[in-house]
PDB file of C-alpha atoms in Angstrom:
ATOM      1  CA  GLY A1223      90.167  60.372 260.072  1.00 68.00           C
ATOM      2  CA  ALA A1224      91.950  62.081 262.899  1.00 85.00           C
ATOM      3  CA  VAL A1225      95.077  60.854 264.642  1.00 90.00           C
ATOM      4  CA  VAL A1226      95.526  60.277 268.344  1.00 93.00           C
ATOM      5  CA  SER A1227      98.940  59.401 269.697  1.00 95.00           C
ATOM      6  CA  GLN A1228     100.068  57.969 273.004  1.00 96.00           C
ATOM      7  CA  HIS A1229     103.452  58.139 274.642  1.00 97.00           C
ATOM      8  CA  PRO A1230     105.155  56.005 275.632  1.00 97.00           C
ATOM      9  CA  SER A1231     104.003  52.924 273.747  1.00 95.00           C
ATOM     10  CA  ARG A1232     105.597  50.678 276.358  1.00 96.00           C
ATOM     11  CA  VAL A1233     106.856  51.329 279.850  1.00 97.00           C
ATOM     12  CA  ILE A1234     108.356  49.095 282.486  1.00 97.00           C
ATOM     13  CA  CYS A1235     108.706  50.414 285.997  1.00 96.00           C
ATOM     14  CA  LYS A1236     109.443  49.248 289.502  1.00 96.00           C
ATOM     15  CA  SER A1237     106.724  48.790 292.052  1.00 97.00           C
ATOM     16  CA  GLY A1238     106.070  51.985 294.005  1.00 96.00           C
ATOM     17  CA  THR A1239     107.044  54.405 291.263  1.00 97.00           C
ATOM     18  CA  SER A1240     104.703  56.685 289.319  1.00 97.00           C
ATOM     19  CA  VAL A1241     104.223  56.563 285.582  1.00 97.00           C
ATOM     20  CA  LYS A1242     102.778  59.238 283.317  1.00 97.00           C
ATOM     21  CA  ILE A1243     101.100  58.390 280.018  1.00 97.00           C
ATOM     22  CA  GLU A1244     100.340  61.082 277.470  1.00 97.00           C
ATOM     23  CA  CYS A1245      97.474  61.153 274.997  1.00 96.00           C
ATOM     24  CA  ARG A1246      97.563  63.726 272.218  1.00 95.00           C
ATOM     25  CA  SER A1247      95.140  64.641 269.461  1.00 93.00           C
ATOM     26  CA  LEU A1248      97.427  65.550 266.594  1.00 92.00           C
ATOM     27  CA  ASP A1249      95.196  67.334 264.137  1.00 88.00           C
ATOM     28  CA  PHE A1250      92.087  68.342 266.028  1.00 89.00           C
ATOM     29  CA  GLN A1251      91.035  69.860 269.306  1.00 90.00           C
ATOM     30  CA  ALA A1252      89.746  67.269 271.720  1.00 89.00           C
ATOM     31  CA  THR A1253      87.154  68.685 274.064  1.00 89.00           C
ATOM     32  CA  THR A1254      86.651  65.276 275.639  1.00 92.00           C
ATOM     33  CA  MET A1255      89.122  62.482 276.230  1.00 94.00           C
ATOM     34  CA  PHE A1256      88.509  59.032 277.628  1.00 94.00           C
ATOM     35  CA  TRP A1257      90.861  56.608 279.336  1.00 96.00           C
ATOM     36  CA  TYR A1258      90.358  52.873 279.089  1.00 95.00           C
ATOM     37  CA  ARG A1259      92.118  49.910 280.580  1.00 95.00           C
ATOM     38  CA  GLN A1260      92.389  46.544 278.888  1.00 91.00           C
ATOM     39  CA  PHE A1261      93.592  43.371 280.582  1.00 86.00           C
ATOM     40  CA  PRO A1262      95.002  40.574 278.410  1.00 82.00           C
ATOM     41  CA  LYS A1263      92.377  38.966 276.206  1.00 78.00           C
ATOM     42  CA  GLN A1264      89.661  41.098 277.751  1.00 84.00           C
ATOM     43  CA  SER A1265      87.565  44.051 276.739  1.00 87.00           C
ATOM     44  CA  LEU A1266      88.183  47.738 277.281  1.00 90.00           C
ATOM     45  CA  MET A1267      86.918  49.100 280.555  1.00 92.00           C
ATOM     46  CA  LEU A1268      86.307  52.829 280.797  1.00 93.00           C
ATOM     47  CA  MET A1269      88.260  54.370 283.651  1.00 95.00           C
ATOM     48  CA  ALA A1270      87.396  58.033 283.361  1.00 95.00           C
ATOM     49  CA  THR A1271      86.150  60.826 281.148  1.00 93.00           C
ATOM     50  CA  SER A1272      87.927  64.155 281.056  1.00 92.00           C
ATOM     51  CA  ASN A1273      86.820  67.442 279.601  1.00 89.00           C
ATOM     52  CA  GLU A1274      89.343  70.160 278.882  1.00 85.00           C
ATOM     53  CA  GLY A1275      89.755  72.430 281.873  1.00 83.00           C
ATOM     54  CA  SER A1276      87.564  70.342 284.177  1.00 85.00           C
ATOM     55  CA  LYS A1277      88.098  67.588 286.679  1.00 88.00           C
ATOM     56  CA  ALA A1278      87.819  64.088 285.305  1.00 92.00           C
ATOM     57  CA  THR A1279      84.762  61.959 285.956  1.00 93.00           C
ATOM     58  CA  TYR A1280      85.777  58.523 287.177  1.00 95.00           C
ATOM     59  CA  GLU A1281      83.843  55.306 286.717  1.00 93.00           C
ATOM     60  CA  GLN A1282      82.719  53.398 289.746  1.00 93.00           C
ATOM     61  CA  GLY A1283      85.518  51.406 291.311  1.00 93.00           C
ATOM     62  CA  VAL A1284      88.348  53.448 289.799  1.00 95.00           C
ATOM     63  CA  GLU A1285      90.564  55.111 292.406  1.00 94.00           C
ATOM     64  CA  LYS A1286      90.896  58.750 291.475  1.00 93.00           C
ATOM     65  CA  ASP A1287      93.883  59.239 293.782  1.00 94.00           C
ATOM     66  CA  LYS A1288      95.720  56.402 292.110  1.00 96.00           C
ATOM     67  CA  PHE A1289      94.905  57.257 288.524  1.00 97.00           C
ATOM     68  CA  LEU A1290      95.394  60.986 288.153  1.00 96.00           C
ATOM     69  CA  ILE A1291      94.009  62.466 284.971  1.00 94.00           C
ATOM     70  CA  ASN A1292      94.808  65.922 283.683  1.00 91.00           C
ATOM     71  CA  HIS A1293      93.301  67.488 280.570  1.00 90.00           C
ATOM     72  CA  ALA A1294      95.018  70.843 280.596  1.00 83.00           C
ATOM     73  CA  SER A1295      94.790  71.638 276.899  1.00 90.00           C
ATOM     74  CA  LEU A1296      92.612  70.788 273.942  1.00 91.00           C
ATOM     75  CA  THR A1297      95.259  68.477 272.524  1.00 93.00           C
ATOM     76  CA  LEU A1298      96.725  66.775 275.568  1.00 94.00           C
ATOM     77  CA  SER A1299      95.495  64.580 278.384  1.00 94.00           C
ATOM     78  CA  THR A1300      97.722  62.709 280.799  1.00 95.00           C
ATOM     79  CA  LEU A1301      97.129  59.681 282.979  1.00 97.00           C
ATOM     80  CA  THR A1302      99.474  59.250 285.922  1.00 97.00           C
ATOM     81  CA  VAL A1303      99.516  55.906 287.680  1.00 97.00           C
ATOM     82  CA  THR A1304     100.764  56.731 291.161  1.00 96.00           C
ATOM     83  CA  SER A1305     102.628  54.231 293.319  1.00 96.00           C
ATOM     84  CA  ALA A1306     102.219  51.574 290.685  1.00 96.00           C
ATOM     85  CA  HIS A1307     101.950  47.922 291.676  1.00 96.00           C
ATOM     86  CA  PRO A1308     102.083  44.745 289.588  1.00 95.00           C
ATOM     87  CA  GLU A1309      98.287  44.555 289.480  1.00 95.00           C
ATOM     88  CA  ASP A1310      98.300  47.888 287.622  1.00 96.00           C
ATOM     89  CA  SER A1311     100.075  46.219 284.714  1.00 96.00           C
ATOM     90  CA  SER A1312      97.742  46.560 281.769  1.00 95.00           C
ATOM     91  CA  PHE A1313      97.168  48.083 278.347  1.00 94.00           C
ATOM     92  CA  TYR A1314      95.950  51.663 278.667  1.00 96.00           C
ATOM     93  CA  ILE A1315      94.124  53.216 275.721  1.00 94.00           C
ATOM     94  CA  CYS A1316      92.839  56.741 275.323  1.00 95.00           C
ATOM     95  CA  SER A1317      90.278  58.136 272.938  1.00 94.00           C
ATOM     96  CA  ALA A1318      89.522  61.697 271.958  1.00 93.00           C
ATOM     97  CA  ALA A1319      86.459  63.516 270.683  1.00 90.00           C
ATOM     98  CA  GLY A1320      86.063  67.029 269.378  1.00 85.00           C
ATOM     99  CA  LEU A1321      83.706  69.237 267.447  1.00 80.00           C
ATOM    100  CA  ARG A1322      85.463  68.704 264.154  1.00 78.00           C
ATOM    101  CA  TYR A1323      84.603  65.028 263.816  1.00 78.00           C
ATOM    102  CA  ASN A1324      81.490  63.054 264.564  1.00 75.00           C
ATOM    103  CA  GLU A1325      83.204  60.180 266.349  1.00 82.00           C
ATOM    104  CA  GLN A1326      85.854  59.285 268.902  1.00 88.00           C
ATOM    105  CA  PHE A1327      89.349  58.352 267.802  1.00 90.00           C
ATOM    106  CA  PHE A1328      91.491  55.902 269.710  1.00 92.00           C
ATOM    107  CA  GLY A1329      95.160  56.031 270.470  1.00 93.00           C
ATOM    108  CA  PRO A1330      97.466  53.047 269.842  1.00 92.00           C
ATOM    109  CA  GLY A1331      97.685  52.211 273.527  1.00 93.00           C
ATOM    110  CA  THR A1332     100.403  52.075 276.172  1.00 95.00           C
ATOM    111  CA  ARG A1333     101.499  48.814 277.702  1.00 95.00           C
ATOM    112  CA  LEU A1334     102.468  49.247 281.330  1.00 96.00           C
ATOM    113  CA  THR A1335     104.414  46.544 283.113  1.00 96.00           C
ATOM    114  CA  VAL A1336     105.079  46.982 286.810  1.00 96.00           C
ATOM    115  CA  LEU A1337     107.777  44.732 288.230  1.00 95.00           C
TER     116      LEU A1337
ATOM    117  CA  ALA B1325      72.235  51.024 282.007  1.00 76.00           C
ATOM    118  CA  GLN B1326      73.667  49.929 278.714  1.00 82.00           C
ATOM    119  CA  SER B1327      75.348  46.621 278.045  1.00 89.00           C
ATOM    120  CA  VAL B1328      76.718  44.680 275.118  1.00 94.00           C
ATOM    121  CA  THR B1329      76.872  40.924 274.738  1.00 95.00           C
ATOM    122  CA  GLN B1330      79.108  39.262 272.206  1.00 95.00           C
ATOM    123  CA  LEU B1331      77.992  35.683 272.146  1.00 90.00           C
ATOM    124  CA  ASP B1332      81.169  34.135 270.766  1.00 94.00           C
ATOM    125  CA  SER B1333      84.561  34.647 272.320  1.00 94.00           C
ATOM    126  CA  GLN B1334      86.284  33.058 269.347  1.00 95.00           C
ATOM    127  CA  VAL B1335      85.184  32.298 265.803  1.00 97.00           C
ATOM    128  CA  PRO B1336      87.305  30.105 263.525  1.00 96.00           C
ATOM    129  CA  VAL B1337      86.555  30.348 259.820  1.00 97.00           C
ATOM    130  CA  PHE B1338      88.293  29.225 256.675  1.00 97.00           C
ATOM    131  CA  GLU B1339      89.797  31.800 254.371  1.00 96.00           C
ATOM    132  CA  GLU B1340      87.368  33.063 251.714  1.00 96.00           C
ATOM    133  CA  ALA B1341      84.398  31.763 253.689  1.00 97.00           C
ATOM    134  CA  PRO B1342      81.679  34.102 255.007  1.00 97.00           C
ATOM    135  CA  VAL B1343      81.573  35.082 258.668  1.00 98.00           C
ATOM    136  CA  GLU B1344      79.070  36.553 261.087  1.00 97.00           C
ATOM    137  CA  LEU B1345      80.047  37.927 264.485  1.00 98.00           C
ATOM    138  CA  ARG B1346      77.100  38.266 266.805  1.00 97.00           C
ATOM    139  CA  CYS B1347      76.294  41.190 269.049  1.00 97.00           C
ATOM    140  CA  ASN B1348      73.287  41.965 271.208  1.00 96.00           C
ATOM    141  CA  TYR B1349      72.777  45.083 273.250  1.00 94.00           C
ATOM    142  CA  SER B1350      70.481  46.415 275.907  1.00 90.00           C
ATOM    143  CA  SER B1351      69.617  50.012 276.617  1.00 82.00           C
ATOM    144  CA  SER B1352      66.713  52.013 277.944  1.00 75.00           C
ATOM    145  CA  VAL B1353      67.319  54.825 275.479  1.00 78.00           C
ATOM    146  CA  SER B1354      68.148  55.203 271.823  1.00 79.00           C
ATOM    147  CA  VAL B1355      71.666  54.108 271.122  1.00 84.00           C
ATOM    148  CA  TYR B1356      74.480  54.400 268.696  1.00 90.00           C
ATOM    149  CA  LEU B1357      76.175  51.141 267.790  1.00 93.00           C
ATOM    150  CA  PHE B1358      79.732  50.489 266.711  1.00 95.00           C
ATOM    151  CA  TRP B1359      82.064  47.741 265.631  1.00 97.00           C
ATOM    152  CA  TYR B1360      85.782  48.182 266.235  1.00 95.00           C
ATOM    153  CA  VAL B1361      88.717  46.019 265.214  1.00 95.00           C
ATOM    154  CA  GLN B1362      91.901  45.615 267.234  1.00 91.00           C
ATOM    155  CA  TYR B1363      95.011  44.064 265.752  1.00 89.00           C
ATOM    156  CA  PRO B1364      97.586  42.612 268.181  1.00 82.00           C
ATOM    157  CA  ASN B1365      99.172  45.205 270.453  1.00 75.00           C
ATOM    158  CA  GLN B1366      97.405  48.047 268.699  1.00 81.00           C
ATOM    159  CA  GLY B1367      94.614  50.467 269.456  1.00 83.00           C
ATOM    160  CA  LEU B1368      91.116  50.348 268.056  1.00 89.00           C
ATOM    161  CA  GLN B1369      89.998  51.096 264.537  1.00 91.00           C
ATOM    162  CA  LEU B1370      86.385  51.898 263.737  1.00 91.00           C
ATOM    163  CA  LEU B1371      84.911  49.436 261.251  1.00 95.00           C
ATOM    164  CA  LEU B1372      81.442  50.915 261.061  1.00 95.00           C
ATOM    165  CA  LYS B1373      78.755  52.610 263.075  1.00 92.00           C
ATOM    166  CA  TYR B1374      74.995  52.895 263.175  1.00 92.00           C
ATOM    167  CA  LEU B1375      73.523  56.210 264.163  1.00 87.00           C
ATOM    168  CA  SER B1376      70.161  56.278 262.410  1.00 84.00           C
ATOM    169  CA  GLY B1377      68.592  55.705 259.013  1.00 85.00           C
ATOM    170  CA  SER B1378      69.232  52.584 256.976  1.00 88.00           C
ATOM    171  CA  THR B1379      69.591  49.527 259.162  1.00 90.00           C
ATOM    172  CA  LEU B1380      72.257  48.025 256.917  1.00 95.00           C
ATOM    173  CA  VAL B1381      75.553  49.728 257.519  1.00 95.00           C
ATOM    174  CA  LYS B1382      78.588  49.245 255.334  1.00 96.00           C
ATOM    175  CA  GLY B1383      82.044  49.736 256.741  1.00 95.00           C
ATOM    176  CA  ILE B1384      85.669  49.424 255.817  1.00 93.00           C
ATOM    177  CA  ASN B1385      87.459  46.262 254.680  1.00 93.00           C
ATOM    178  CA  GLY B1386      84.277  44.785 253.214  1.00 96.00           C
ATOM    179  CA  PHE B1387      82.424  44.483 256.507  1.00 97.00           C
ATOM    180  CA  GLU B1388      78.776  45.311 257.032  1.00 97.00           C
ATOM    181  CA  ALA B1389      76.366  45.124 259.936  1.00 97.00           C
ATOM    182  CA  GLU B1390      72.610  45.121 260.300  1.00 96.00           C
ATOM    183  CA  PHE B1391      70.775  46.891 263.083  1.00 94.00           C
ATOM    184  CA  ASN B1392      67.720  44.973 264.252  1.00 93.00           C
ATOM    185  CA  LYS B1393      65.791  46.919 266.845  1.00 90.00           C
ATOM    186  CA  SER B1394      63.243  44.203 267.623  1.00 91.00           C
ATOM    187  CA  GLN B1395      65.979  41.686 268.330  1.00 93.00           C
ATOM    188  CA  THR B1396      68.326  44.295 269.818  1.00 93.00           C
ATOM    189  CA  SER B1397      71.097  42.958 267.637  1.00 95.00           C
ATOM    190  CA  PHE B1398      73.882  44.408 265.540  1.00 97.00           C
ATOM    191  CA  HIS B1399      75.626  41.469 263.915  1.00 97.00           C
ATOM    192  CA  LEU B1400      78.753  41.982 261.832  1.00 98.00           C
ATOM    193  CA  ARG B1401      79.207  40.142 258.543  1.00 98.00           C
ATOM    194  CA  LYS B1402      81.720  39.718 255.769  1.00 98.00           C
ATOM    195  CA  PRO B1403      81.017  37.582 252.685  1.00 97.00           C
ATOM    196  CA  SER B1404      84.601  36.419 252.223  1.00 97.00           C
ATOM    197  CA  VAL B1405      87.310  36.705 254.835  1.00 97.00           C
ATOM    198  CA  HIS B1406      91.022  37.074 254.300  1.00 95.00           C
ATOM    199  CA  ILE B1407      93.920  36.049 256.480  1.00 94.00           C
ATOM    200  CA  SER B1408      94.498  39.735 257.239  1.00 93.00           C
ATOM    201  CA  ASP B1409      91.110  39.872 258.983  1.00 95.00           C
ATOM    202  CA  THR B1410      92.578  37.937 261.903  1.00 95.00           C
ATOM    203  CA  ALA B1411      91.980  40.261 264.848  1.00 95.00           C
ATOM    204  CA  GLU B1412      89.802  40.977 267.855  1.00 94.00           C
ATOM    205  CA  TYR B1413      86.441  42.542 267.087  1.00 97.00           C
ATOM    206  CA  PHE B1414      84.527  44.616 269.602  1.00 96.00           C
ATOM    207  CA  CYS B1415      80.886  45.574 269.466  1.00 96.00           C
ATOM    208  CA  ALA B1416      80.096  48.757 271.368  1.00 94.00           C
ATOM    209  CA  VAL B1417      77.213  50.997 272.321  1.00 93.00           C
ATOM    210  CA  SER B1418      76.900  54.635 273.264  1.00 89.00           C
ATOM    211  CA  GLU B1419      74.074  56.992 274.074  1.00 83.00           C
ATOM    212  CA  GLY B1420      75.727  59.732 272.067  1.00 75.00           C
ATOM    213  CA  ASN B1421      77.769  59.805 268.942  1.00 66.00           C
ATOM    214  CA  ARG B1422      80.833  61.673 270.010  1.00 71.00           C
ATOM    215  CA  ASP B1423      81.127  62.914 273.570  1.00 74.00           C
ATOM    216  CA  ASP B1424      79.437  60.103 275.451  1.00 82.00           C
ATOM    217  CA  LYS B1425      81.239  57.123 276.867  1.00 85.00           C
ATOM    218  CA  ILE B1426      81.358  53.935 274.875  1.00 89.00           C
ATOM    219  CA  ILE B1427      80.535  50.598 276.464  1.00 90.00           C
ATOM    220  CA  PHE B1428      82.336  47.661 274.897  1.00 93.00           C
ATOM    221  CA  GLY B1429      81.471  44.000 274.613  1.00 94.00           C
ATOM    222  CA  LYS B1430      83.995  41.383 275.636  1.00 92.00           C
ATOM    223  CA  GLY B1431      85.235  40.940 272.095  1.00 94.00           C
ATOM    224  CA  THR B1432      85.312  38.124 269.552  1.00 96.00           C
ATOM    225  CA  ARG B1433      88.563  36.780 268.231  1.00 95.00           C
ATOM    226  CA  LEU B1434      88.297  36.012 264.530  1.00 96.00           C
ATOM    227  CA  HIS B1435      90.684  33.226 263.632  1.00 95.00           C
ATOM    228  CA  ILE B1436      91.169  32.673 259.924  1.00 95.00           C
ATOM    229  CA  LEU B1437      92.123  29.147 258.942  1.00 91.00           C
ATOM    230  CA  PRO B1438      94.186  28.597 255.774  1.00 86.00           C
TER     231      PRO B1438
END
């Protein structure tokens, strides 16, 4: 199957700062990327769907001004958590889908800790 | 709207014993069904998926699942578990196979007892 990477794998930041998380499809072009959030011992909750070159579609209850998503190329999507606060601490996982494969592939996740 | 219910939050089972993880779904349209596994501090790995055709789906690591439309279920089974199967298992549903969003259940933690 295809490989999706995320960077960084872990990040610790101070409250009020912004953090950028990258999601890359390494061996295929991802026309659609998804961003999920997972709290400890809970399920994945979809935050937004992004298509290359378009604005992201956010799920209900997700603040688009706080979680900025950019999908500028067919291999890269970024999630920026702006003015992060401790309640934003979570495990963020992306997935990518493209024409080459008949399924989505998930990244290894990024653990964000806001102090 | 679609939803997924995983009836057990945790399932303890002895090594080499069989296991079944239960999953029920609801949807007003035809769906695609998935089972994913998540090892600690890692992303998700697809175990198997049902798109159409045979209702018995075989996946990786010896797992299989059966789609039952009348009972709206997609239970995951393995005839003999190994200690390495200790992980969180997520049942999921999607209206499309690739580009549509996936809705996840709350997960079932499989705890293998020695």
